[in-house]
mmCIF file of C-alpha atoms and ligand atoms in Angstrom:
data_model
loop_
_atom_site.group_PDB
_atom_site.id
_atom_site.type_symbol
_atom_site.label_atom_id
_atom_site.label_comp_id
_atom_site.label_asym_id
_atom_site.label_seq_id
_atom_site.Cartn_x
_atom_site.Cartn_y
_atom_site.Cartn_z
ATOM 1 C CA MET A 702 91.256 82.935 101.813
ATOM 2 C CA VAL A 703 93.426 84.848 99.357
ATOM 3 C CA LYS A 704 96.393 82.947 97.916
ATOM 4 C CA ILE A 705 99.630 84.913 97.869
ATOM 5 C CA GLY A 706 102.592 84.315 95.561
ATOM 6 C CA LEU A 707 105.726 85.711 97.233
ATOM 7 C CA ILE A 708 108.708 86.945 95.213
ATOM 8 C CA GLY A 709 111.947 87.553 97.119
ATOM 9 C CA CYS A 710 112.797 85.975 100.459
ATOM 10 C CA GLY A 711 115.137 88.445 102.189
ATOM 11 C CA ALA A 712 114.707 90.306 105.478
ATOM 12 C CA ILE A 713 111.552 92.240 104.616
ATOM 13 C CA ALA A 714 109.870 89.071 103.279
ATOM 14 C CA HIS A 715 110.537 87.466 106.666
ATOM 15 C CA THR A 716 108.833 90.411 108.401
ATOM 16 C CA HIS A 717 105.741 90.068 106.199
ATOM 17 C CA VAL A 718 105.569 86.266 106.315
ATOM 18 C CA SER A 719 105.982 86.229 110.083
ATOM 19 C CA ASN A 720 103.113 88.720 110.318
ATOM 20 C CA LEU A 721 100.977 86.665 107.937
ATOM 21 C CA VAL A 722 101.549 83.484 109.870
ATOM 22 C CA ASN A 723 101.241 84.929 113.368
ATOM 23 C CA HIS A 724 98.984 87.976 113.226
ATOM 24 C CA LEU A 725 97.014 88.482 110.009
ATOM 25 C CA LYS A 726 93.808 86.893 108.762
ATOM 26 C CA GLY A 727 92.435 85.875 105.386
ATOM 27 C CA ALA A 728 95.574 84.955 103.425
ATOM 28 C CA GLU A 729 98.070 82.170 102.919
ATOM 29 C CA ILE A 730 101.333 81.936 100.985
ATOM 30 C CA THR A 731 100.931 79.324 98.283
ATOM 31 C CA GLU A 732 103.871 79.923 95.902
ATOM 32 C CA VAL A 733 107.351 81.251 96.599
ATOM 33 C CA PHE A 734 110.147 82.369 94.286
ATOM 34 C CA ASP A 735 113.643 83.657 94.935
ATOM 35 C CA VAL A 736 116.575 83.944 92.507
ATOM 36 C CA VAL A 737 118.421 81.936 95.148
ATOM 37 C CA PRO A 738 116.133 78.877 95.483
ATOM 38 C CA GLN A 739 117.687 77.927 98.821
ATOM 39 C CA ALA A 740 116.441 81.206 100.338
ATOM 40 C CA ALA A 741 112.891 80.279 99.274
ATOM 41 C CA LYS A 742 113.255 76.751 100.645
ATOM 42 C CA ASP A 743 114.558 78.085 103.964
ATOM 43 C CA LEU A 744 111.670 80.495 104.296
ATOM 44 C CA ILE A 745 109.088 77.786 103.539
ATOM 45 C CA LYS A 746 110.715 75.569 106.151
ATOM 46 C CA GLU A 747 111.098 78.256 108.816
ATOM 47 C CA TYR A 748 107.421 79.253 108.732
ATOM 48 C CA GLN A 749 106.156 75.725 107.874
ATOM 49 C CA LEU A 750 104.315 77.060 104.858
ATOM 50 C CA ASN A 751 102.180 74.819 102.724
ATOM 51 C CA ALA A 752 103.700 76.481 99.668
ATOM 52 C CA HIS A 753 105.143 75.408 96.351
ATOM 53 C CA LEU A 754 108.541 76.561 95.090
ATOM 54 C CA SER A 755 108.079 78.415 91.777
ATOM 55 C CA GLU A 756 110.646 78.264 89.010
ATOM 56 C CA SER A 757 110.290 81.800 87.720
ATOM 57 C CA VAL A 758 108.543 85.112 88.266
ATOM 58 C CA ASP A 759 106.331 84.395 85.293
ATOM 59 C CA ALA A 760 105.335 80.927 86.492
ATOM 60 C CA LEU A 761 104.499 82.296 89.934
ATOM 61 C CA VAL A 762 102.439 85.257 88.736
ATOM 62 C CA ASN A 763 100.449 83.176 86.266
ATOM 63 C CA SER A 764 99.920 80.167 88.517
ATOM 64 C CA ASN A 765 96.290 79.167 89.219
ATOM 65 C CA ASN A 766 97.471 78.732 92.777
ATOM 66 C CA VAL A 767 98.101 82.489 93.119
ATOM 67 C CA ASP A 768 95.399 85.172 93.525
ATOM 68 C CA VAL A 769 97.663 88.099 94.435
ATOM 69 C CA VAL A 770 101.394 88.793 94.233
ATOM 70 C CA MET A 771 103.730 90.138 96.906
ATOM 71 C CA VAL A 772 107.048 91.614 95.732
ATOM 72 C CA CYS A 773 109.849 91.678 98.316
ATOM 73 C CA SER A 774 112.832 91.225 96.005
ATOM 74 C CA ARG A 775 115.740 93.646 95.549
ATOM 75 C CA ASN A 776 114.677 97.253 94.893
ATOM 76 C CA ASP A 777 115.809 97.228 91.257
ATOM 77 C CA THR A 778 113.870 94.037 90.411
ATOM 78 C CA HIS A 779 110.320 95.132 91.258
ATOM 79 C CA VAL A 780 109.217 96.175 87.783
ATOM 80 C CA GLU A 781 109.041 92.791 86.024
ATOM 81 C CA PRO A 782 106.730 91.057 88.546
ATOM 82 C CA ILE A 783 104.560 94.178 88.924
ATOM 83 C CA LEU A 784 104.029 94.434 85.162
ATOM 84 C CA ALA A 785 103.328 90.688 84.941
ATOM 85 C CA ALA A 786 100.749 90.944 87.751
ATOM 86 C CA ILE A 787 98.990 93.871 86.058
ATOM 87 C CA GLN A 788 98.935 91.912 82.816
ATOM 88 C CA ALA A 789 97.415 88.931 84.651
ATOM 89 C CA HIS A 790 94.887 91.292 86.341
ATOM 90 C CA LYS A 791 96.087 90.296 89.806
ATOM 91 C CA TYR A 792 96.542 92.650 92.756
ATOM 92 C CA VAL A 793 100.164 93.195 93.678
ATOM 93 C CA PHE A 794 101.610 94.434 96.940
ATOM 94 C CA THR A 795 105.135 95.658 96.355
ATOM 95 C CA GLU A 796 107.723 96.741 98.846
ATOM 96 C CA LYS A 797 108.982 100.288 98.356
ATOM 97 C CA PRO A 798 110.280 101.712 96.143
ATOM 98 C CA LEU A 799 107.815 101.027 93.320
ATOM 99 C CA ALA A 800 110.909 101.094 91.088
ATOM 100 C CA THR A 801 114.321 102.694 91.351
ATOM 101 C CA THR A 802 113.864 105.064 88.407
ATOM 102 C CA ALA A 803 111.051 107.335 87.310
ATOM 103 C CA ALA A 804 111.182 105.833 83.813
ATOM 104 C CA ALA A 805 110.452 102.360 85.213
ATOM 105 C CA CYS A 806 107.559 103.720 87.328
ATOM 106 C CA LYS A 807 106.069 105.278 84.201
ATOM 107 C CA LYS A 808 105.827 101.841 82.568
ATOM 108 C CA ILE A 809 103.809 100.627 85.547
ATOM 109 C CA ILE A 810 101.517 103.656 85.421
ATOM 110 C CA ALA A 811 101.033 103.136 81.672
ATOM 111 C CA ALA A 812 100.154 99.471 82.220
ATOM 112 C CA GLU A 813 97.529 100.296 84.869
ATOM 113 C CA VAL A 814 96.079 103.094 82.787
ATOM 114 C CA ALA A 815 95.848 100.746 79.774
ATOM 115 C CA ALA A 816 94.135 98.105 81.945
ATOM 116 C CA GLY A 817 91.757 100.798 83.262
ATOM 117 C CA GLN A 818 92.201 99.623 86.847
ATOM 118 C CA ARG A 819 94.597 100.004 89.793
ATOM 119 C CA PHE A 820 96.257 96.749 90.794
ATOM 120 C CA VAL A 821 99.264 98.021 92.772
ATOM 121 C CA GLN A 822 99.669 98.867 96.450
ATOM 122 C CA VAL A 823 103.101 100.251 97.399
ATOM 123 C CA GLY A 824 104.565 99.363 100.807
ATOM 124 C CA PHE A 825 104.719 102.881 102.218
ATOM 125 C CA MET A 826 103.788 101.447 105.597
ATOM 126 C CA ARG A 827 104.169 104.734 107.497
ATOM 127 C CA ARG A 828 100.722 105.742 106.226
ATOM 128 C CA TYR A 829 99.365 102.926 108.421
ATOM 129 C CA ASP A 830 101.309 103.966 111.537
ATOM 130 C CA PRO A 831 98.843 105.185 114.207
ATOM 131 C CA ALA A 832 101.000 108.223 115.089
ATOM 132 C CA TYR A 833 101.339 109.354 111.462
ATOM 133 C CA GLN A 834 97.596 108.809 110.969
ATOM 134 C CA GLU A 835 96.841 111.029 113.942
ATOM 135 C CA LEU A 836 99.214 113.659 112.612
ATOM 136 C CA LYS A 837 97.453 113.599 109.234
ATOM 137 C CA ALA A 838 93.975 113.731 110.801
ATOM 138 C CA THR A 839 95.059 116.728 112.902
ATOM 139 C CA ILE A 840 96.252 118.620 109.836
ATOM 140 C CA ASP A 841 93.196 117.620 107.791
ATOM 141 C CA GLN A 842 90.872 118.876 110.548
ATOM 142 C CA GLY A 843 92.515 122.294 110.235
ATOM 143 C CA LEU A 844 93.711 122.335 113.857
ATOM 144 C CA ILE A 845 97.053 123.956 112.923
ATOM 145 C CA GLY A 846 95.753 125.899 109.923
ATOM 146 C CA ALA A 847 97.408 125.478 106.545
ATOM 147 C CA PRO A 848 100.786 123.675 106.846
ATOM 148 C CA LEU A 849 103.598 126.096 106.008
ATOM 149 C CA MET A 850 106.793 124.229 106.741
ATOM 150 C CA GLY A 851 108.152 121.102 108.340
ATOM 151 C CA TYR A 852 111.088 119.214 109.750
ATOM 152 C CA CYS A 853 111.703 115.480 109.501
ATOM 153 C CA ARG A 854 114.464 113.350 110.950
ATOM 154 C CA HIS A 855 115.357 109.919 109.558
ATOM 155 C CA PHE A 856 118.217 108.556 111.633
ATOM 156 C CA MET A 857 119.630 105.041 111.514
ATOM 157 C CA THR A 858 121.830 103.569 114.211
ATOM 158 C CA VAL A 859 124.691 102.553 111.889
ATOM 159 C CA PRO A 860 124.470 101.478 108.238
ATOM 160 C CA PRO A 861 124.058 97.709 107.851
ATOM 161 C CA THR A 862 127.404 96.513 106.399
ATOM 162 C CA SER A 863 128.169 98.296 103.144
ATOM 163 C CA TYR A 864 124.547 98.467 101.957
ATOM 164 C CA PHE A 865 124.064 102.204 102.358
ATOM 165 C CA LYS A 866 125.684 104.452 99.805
ATOM 166 C CA THR A 867 125.214 108.142 99.124
ATOM 167 C CA GLU A 868 122.588 107.465 96.437
ATOM 168 C CA ASN A 869 120.482 104.774 98.027
ATOM 169 C CA THR A 870 120.154 106.800 101.208
ATOM 170 C CA ILE A 871 117.810 108.697 98.923
ATOM 171 C CA ASN A 872 115.914 105.964 97.089
ATOM 172 C CA ASP A 873 115.820 103.545 100.019
ATOM 173 C CA SER A 874 115.500 105.791 103.106
ATOM 174 C CA PHE A 875 114.449 109.280 101.969
ATOM 175 C CA ILE A 876 111.819 107.691 99.692
ATOM 176 C CA HIS A 877 109.611 107.203 102.795
ATOM 177 C CA GLU A 878 109.879 110.905 103.591
ATOM 178 C CA SER A 879 109.099 111.923 100.052
ATOM 179 C CA ASP A 880 105.921 109.836 100.230
ATOM 180 C CA ILE A 881 104.786 110.922 103.669
ATOM 181 C CA ILE A 882 105.404 114.652 103.172
ATOM 182 C CA HIS A 883 103.242 114.996 100.063
ATOM 183 C CA TRP A 884 100.573 112.854 101.794
ATOM 184 C CA LEU A 885 100.586 115.083 104.888
ATOM 185 C CA PHE A 886 100.796 118.397 103.029
ATOM 186 C CA LYS A 887 98.397 117.295 100.232
ATOM 187 C CA ASP A 888 100.553 119.026 97.666
ATOM 188 C CA ASP A 889 103.002 118.168 94.888
ATOM 189 C CA TYR A 890 106.695 119.007 94.877
ATOM 190 C CA VAL A 891 108.240 121.704 92.704
ATOM 191 C CA SER A 892 111.887 121.296 93.683
ATOM 192 C CA VAL A 893 114.387 119.400 95.782
ATOM 193 C CA GLN A 894 117.897 120.144 96.996
ATOM 194 C CA VAL A 895 120.399 117.937 98.798
ATOM 195 C CA GLN A 896 123.164 119.434 100.918
ATOM 196 C CA PHE A 897 126.011 117.758 102.741
ATOM 197 C CA PRO A 898 126.837 119.188 106.162
ATOM 198 C CA ARG A 899 130.113 118.470 107.931
ATOM 199 C CA PRO A 900 130.935 114.768 107.370
ATOM 200 C CA ASN A 901 130.634 112.379 110.283
ATOM 201 C CA SER A 902 134.183 111.216 111.002
ATOM 202 C CA LEU A 903 132.748 108.045 112.637
ATOM 203 C CA ASN A 904 131.103 106.950 109.393
ATOM 204 C CA PRO A 905 132.884 103.710 108.363
ATOM 205 C CA ALA A 906 131.335 103.443 104.879
ATOM 206 C CA ALA A 907 133.641 104.742 102.157
ATOM 207 C CA GLU A 908 130.884 105.083 99.535
ATOM 208 C CA LEU A 909 128.480 106.892 101.825
ATOM 209 C CA LYS A 910 128.495 110.657 102.322
ATOM 210 C CA ASP A 911 126.781 111.145 105.635
ATOM 211 C CA PRO A 912 124.779 113.044 106.888
ATOM 212 C CA GLN A 913 122.592 114.688 104.234
ATOM 213 C CA ILE A 914 119.919 117.391 104.382
ATOM 214 C CA VAL A 915 117.150 117.316 101.799
ATOM 215 C CA THR A 916 114.941 120.363 101.274
ATOM 216 C CA VAL A 917 111.708 119.969 99.349
ATOM 217 C CA LYS A 918 109.486 122.797 98.208
ATOM 218 C CA MET A 919 105.827 122.369 97.302
ATOM 219 C CA LYS A 920 103.488 124.042 94.808
ATOM 220 C CA GLN A 921 101.753 126.162 97.439
ATOM 221 C CA GLY A 922 105.142 127.245 98.796
ATOM 222 C CA ALA A 923 105.539 124.996 101.839
ATOM 223 C CA ILE A 924 109.142 123.978 102.563
ATOM 224 C CA VAL A 925 110.259 120.869 104.479
ATOM 225 C CA ASN A 926 113.739 119.956 105.649
ATOM 226 C CA VAL A 927 114.652 116.299 106.035
ATOM 227 C CA TYR A 928 117.728 115.392 108.071
ATOM 228 C CA LEU A 929 119.117 112.021 107.002
ATOM 229 C CA ASN A 930 121.774 110.340 109.081
ATOM 230 C CA GLN A 931 122.848 106.716 108.597
ATOM 231 C CA ASN A 932 125.283 106.883 111.516
ATOM 232 C CA SER A 933 123.432 108.364 114.472
ATOM 233 C CA HIS A 934 125.120 105.774 116.708
ATOM 234 C CA TYR A 935 122.482 106.290 119.427
ATOM 235 C CA GLY A 936 119.509 104.622 117.698
ATOM 236 C CA TYR A 937 116.814 104.643 115.024
ATOM 237 C CA GLU A 938 114.727 107.776 115.127
ATOM 238 C CA VAL A 939 111.943 108.995 112.848
ATOM 239 C CA ARG A 940 110.505 112.410 113.700
ATOM 240 C CA CYS A 941 108.114 114.655 111.838
ATOM 241 C CA GLN A 942 107.028 118.138 112.777
ATOM 242 C CA VAL A 943 104.523 120.153 110.742
ATOM 243 C CA ILE A 944 104.265 123.865 111.410
ATOM 244 C CA GLY A 945 101.018 125.501 110.394
ATOM 245 C CA GLU A 946 99.484 128.976 110.383
ATOM 246 C CA LYS A 947 98.238 128.663 113.966
ATOM 247 C CA GLY A 948 99.921 125.665 115.530
ATOM 248 C CA ILE A 949 102.384 122.805 115.364
ATOM 249 C CA ALA A 950 101.659 119.091 115.098
ATOM 250 C CA GLN A 951 104.407 116.545 115.513
ATOM 251 C CA LEU A 952 104.902 112.843 116.081
ATOM 252 C CA PRO A 953 105.162 112.039 119.780
ATOM 253 C CA GLU A 954 108.354 110.895 121.455
ATOM 254 C CA VAL A 955 108.488 107.096 121.523
ATOM 255 C CA ASN A 956 105.778 105.550 123.669
ATOM 256 C CA ARG A 957 108.158 104.114 126.245
ATOM 257 C CA LEU A 958 108.531 104.091 129.952
ATOM 258 C CA ASP A 959 110.658 106.932 131.312
ATOM 259 C CA LEU A 960 113.191 105.710 133.819
ATOM 260 C CA HIS A 961 114.196 108.113 136.561
ATOM 261 C CA ALA A 962 117.398 106.789 138.118
ATOM 262 C CA ASP A 963 121.026 107.684 138.792
ATOM 263 C CA ARG A 964 120.278 111.402 138.489
ATOM 264 C CA LYS A 965 118.968 110.840 134.946
ATOM 265 C CA ILE A 966 115.592 110.520 133.220
ATOM 266 C CA TYR A 967 115.703 108.270 130.171
ATOM 267 C CA HIS A 968 113.923 105.819 127.898
ATOM 268 C CA ASP A 969 115.018 103.244 125.304
ATOM 269 C CA VAL A 970 115.373 104.188 121.649
ATOM 270 C CA ASP A 971 114.598 101.706 118.808
ATOM 271 C CA TYR A 972 117.475 99.975 117.063
ATOM 272 C CA ASP A 973 115.817 99.912 113.646
ATOM 273 C CA TRP A 974 112.499 100.203 111.840
ATOM 274 C CA SER A 975 111.442 96.657 112.638
ATOM 275 C CA ASN A 976 110.459 97.692 116.189
ATOM 276 C CA ARG A 977 109.310 101.209 115.346
ATOM 277 C CA PHE A 978 106.825 100.197 112.649
ATOM 278 C CA VAL A 979 105.553 96.788 113.840
ATOM 279 C CA GLU A 980 101.908 97.820 113.755
ATOM 280 C CA ALA A 981 102.221 99.721 110.486
ATOM 281 C CA TYR A 982 103.607 96.649 108.681
ATOM 282 C CA GLN A 983 100.749 94.510 109.953
ATOM 283 C CA ARG A 984 98.035 97.021 109.156
ATOM 284 C CA GLU A 985 99.220 97.767 105.601
ATOM 285 C CA LEU A 986 99.248 94.099 104.610
ATOM 286 C CA GLN A 987 95.938 93.314 106.336
ATOM 287 C CA ASP A 988 94.393 96.206 104.430
ATOM 288 C CA PHE A 989 95.689 94.810 101.130
ATOM 289 C CA ILE A 990 94.439 91.292 101.972
ATOM 290 C CA ASP A 991 91.001 92.569 103.030
ATOM 291 C CA HIS A 992 90.544 94.491 99.800
ATOM 292 C CA ALA A 993 91.686 91.489 97.775
ATOM 293 C CA ASN A 994 89.327 89.129 99.621
ATOM 294 C CA ARG A 995 86.381 91.468 99.127
ATOM 295 C CA GLN A 996 87.487 92.141 95.554
ATOM 296 C CA GLU A 997 87.261 95.865 96.253
ATOM 297 C CA ALA A 998 89.349 98.640 94.730
ATOM 298 C CA LEU A 999 92.602 99.091 96.667
ATOM 299 C CA THR A 1000 92.843 102.198 98.870
ATOM 300 C CA GLY A 1001 96.504 102.030 99.999
ATOM 301 C CA PRO A 1002 99.405 103.957 98.416
ATOM 302 C CA THR A 1003 99.037 103.751 94.641
ATOM 303 C CA ALA A 1004 101.484 103.349 91.786
ATOM 304 C CA TRP A 1005 101.087 107.119 91.268
ATOM 305 C CA ASP A 1006 102.241 107.713 94.854
ATOM 306 C CA GLY A 1007 105.170 105.396 94.126
ATOM 307 C CA TYR A 1008 105.931 107.383 91.001
ATOM 308 C CA ILE A 1009 105.896 110.757 92.802
ATOM 309 C CA ALA A 1010 108.265 109.421 95.468
ATOM 310 C CA THR A 1011 110.667 108.028 92.878
ATOM 311 C CA VAL A 1012 110.640 111.141 90.657
ATOM 312 C CA THR A 1013 111.501 113.186 93.741
ATOM 313 C CA ALA A 1014 114.252 110.741 94.683
ATOM 314 C CA ASP A 1015 115.665 110.836 91.124
ATOM 315 C CA CYS A 1016 115.855 114.644 91.282
ATOM 316 C CA ALA A 1017 117.413 114.512 94.754
ATOM 317 C CA ILE A 1018 120.099 112.151 93.466
ATOM 318 C CA GLN A 1019 120.765 114.633 90.667
ATOM 319 C CA SER A 1020 121.104 117.397 93.250
ATOM 320 C CA GLN A 1021 123.679 115.364 95.196
ATOM 321 C CA LYS A 1022 126.179 116.046 92.386
ATOM 322 C CA ASN A 1023 126.494 119.801 93.112
ATOM 323 C CA GLU A 1024 123.925 120.586 95.828
ATOM 324 C CA ALA A 1025 121.831 122.501 93.267
ATOM 325 C CA VAL A 1026 118.090 123.101 93.553
ATOM 326 C CA VAL A 1027 116.561 120.686 91.024
ATOM 327 C CA PRO A 1028 113.068 121.408 89.650
ATOM 328 C CA ILE A 1029 110.567 118.539 89.804
ATOM 329 C CA GLU A 1030 108.143 118.227 86.950
ATOM 330 C CA LEU A 1031 105.275 115.789 86.999
ATOM 331 C CA PRO A 1032 102.968 115.021 84.079
ATOM 332 C CA GLU A 1033 99.213 115.493 84.525
ATOM 333 C CA ARG A 1034 97.818 112.980 87.054
ATOM 334 C CA PRO A 1035 95.856 110.397 85.011
ATOM 335 C CA GLU A 1036 92.113 110.075 85.670
ATOM 336 C CA LEU A 1037 92.685 106.622 87.217
ATOM 337 C CA TYR A 1038 94.482 108.211 90.183
ATOM 338 C CA GLN A 1039 92.267 111.267 90.652
ATOM 339 C CA THR A 1040 90.241 109.777 93.483
ATOM 340 C CA LYS A 1041 93.357 109.259 95.664
ATOM 341 C CA GLU A 1042 95.254 112.071 97.305
HETATM 342 C C1 LIG B 2319 114.382 100.513 105.103
HETATM 343 O O1 LIG B 2319 114.334 99.794 103.905
HETATM 344 C C2 LIG B 2319 113.029 100.928 105.507
HETATM 345 O O2 LIG B 2319 112.072 100.777 104.805
HETATM 346 C C3 LIG B 2319 112.978 101.713 106.758
HETATM 347 O O3 LIG B 2319 111.679 102.071 107.103
HETATM 348 C C4 LIG B 2319 113.826 102.945 106.594
HETATM 349 O O4 LIG B 2319 113.851 103.651 107.801
HETATM 350 C C5 LIG B 2319 115.231 102.591 106.177
HETATM 351 O O5 LIG B 2319 115.949 103.773 105.977
HETATM 352 C C6 LIG B 2319 115.204 101.766 104.917
HETATM 353 O O6 LIG B 2319 116.497 101.406 104.565
#
């Protein structure tokens, strides 16, 4: 039974803890920390955890009562606990993004390289979604030939309060696309461009320019367009279409009952990611727990994957200023990450 120290007790922590308590095997939460102690106390109470309230990130990571660390705190606070976990030689599952800047990701990469081992799994849960896995297997089997271009749609119903701004639409939402596209196409990015189509007059958020179109280009020439819309109004929709030399593979429409009634044919659409990716969230964490219990090398998204996604997001944010094509340069992939695609 692996003992998990949890840092951060917001919405995504509730998703993971609920999964741990109700669906997953082989792990328990033993220590909890939040900068707002009441949030940690509430979470312990809600899920009736037999867990201790930690006083700091450092105390939690270095506690004898913690085997592995789970980071669910605010996006810009991931680096400190990740570095502490690497230093303590403990596996760490961190919510995406790995960090909000490429410079911060580099520190994590340097720490793993210095330790000579990978300790980090990044919460790019889409890689564990059955539909995305089938899409990847189809491409890998060569059924559509080499992938040439693609189209992705990342639509949210409406932005939650004032959380979404022009920039974090990139490093909070688009970051998933930037991970999944290089995973599917098995190639690195060479450039990114963000363009702003006609603004949505129904968008209530003053600091959010919406929608946005991101175009990424890869080393072998493939080009993918990502349509980002925080105000679709009709629902949460994630689509991905990959066009190859001799065919097209795309995620299926939602697996829902079609209703034929009132001279219409229709089905429900998700409200947000919590329904769309239920299975993916469970499978990613179970995978992490299983590897930790067996003391095997992690096989989920690595710190290097987290770095690629953040570098791409950084360049996209730069492009937002004038819609320019921004080149993406990555250093040589260290030996430690060579075995992972
Ligand atoms: C959110 O944090 C997620 O991870 C969702 O999967 C994504 O669709 C959404 O845009 C993010 O804000």
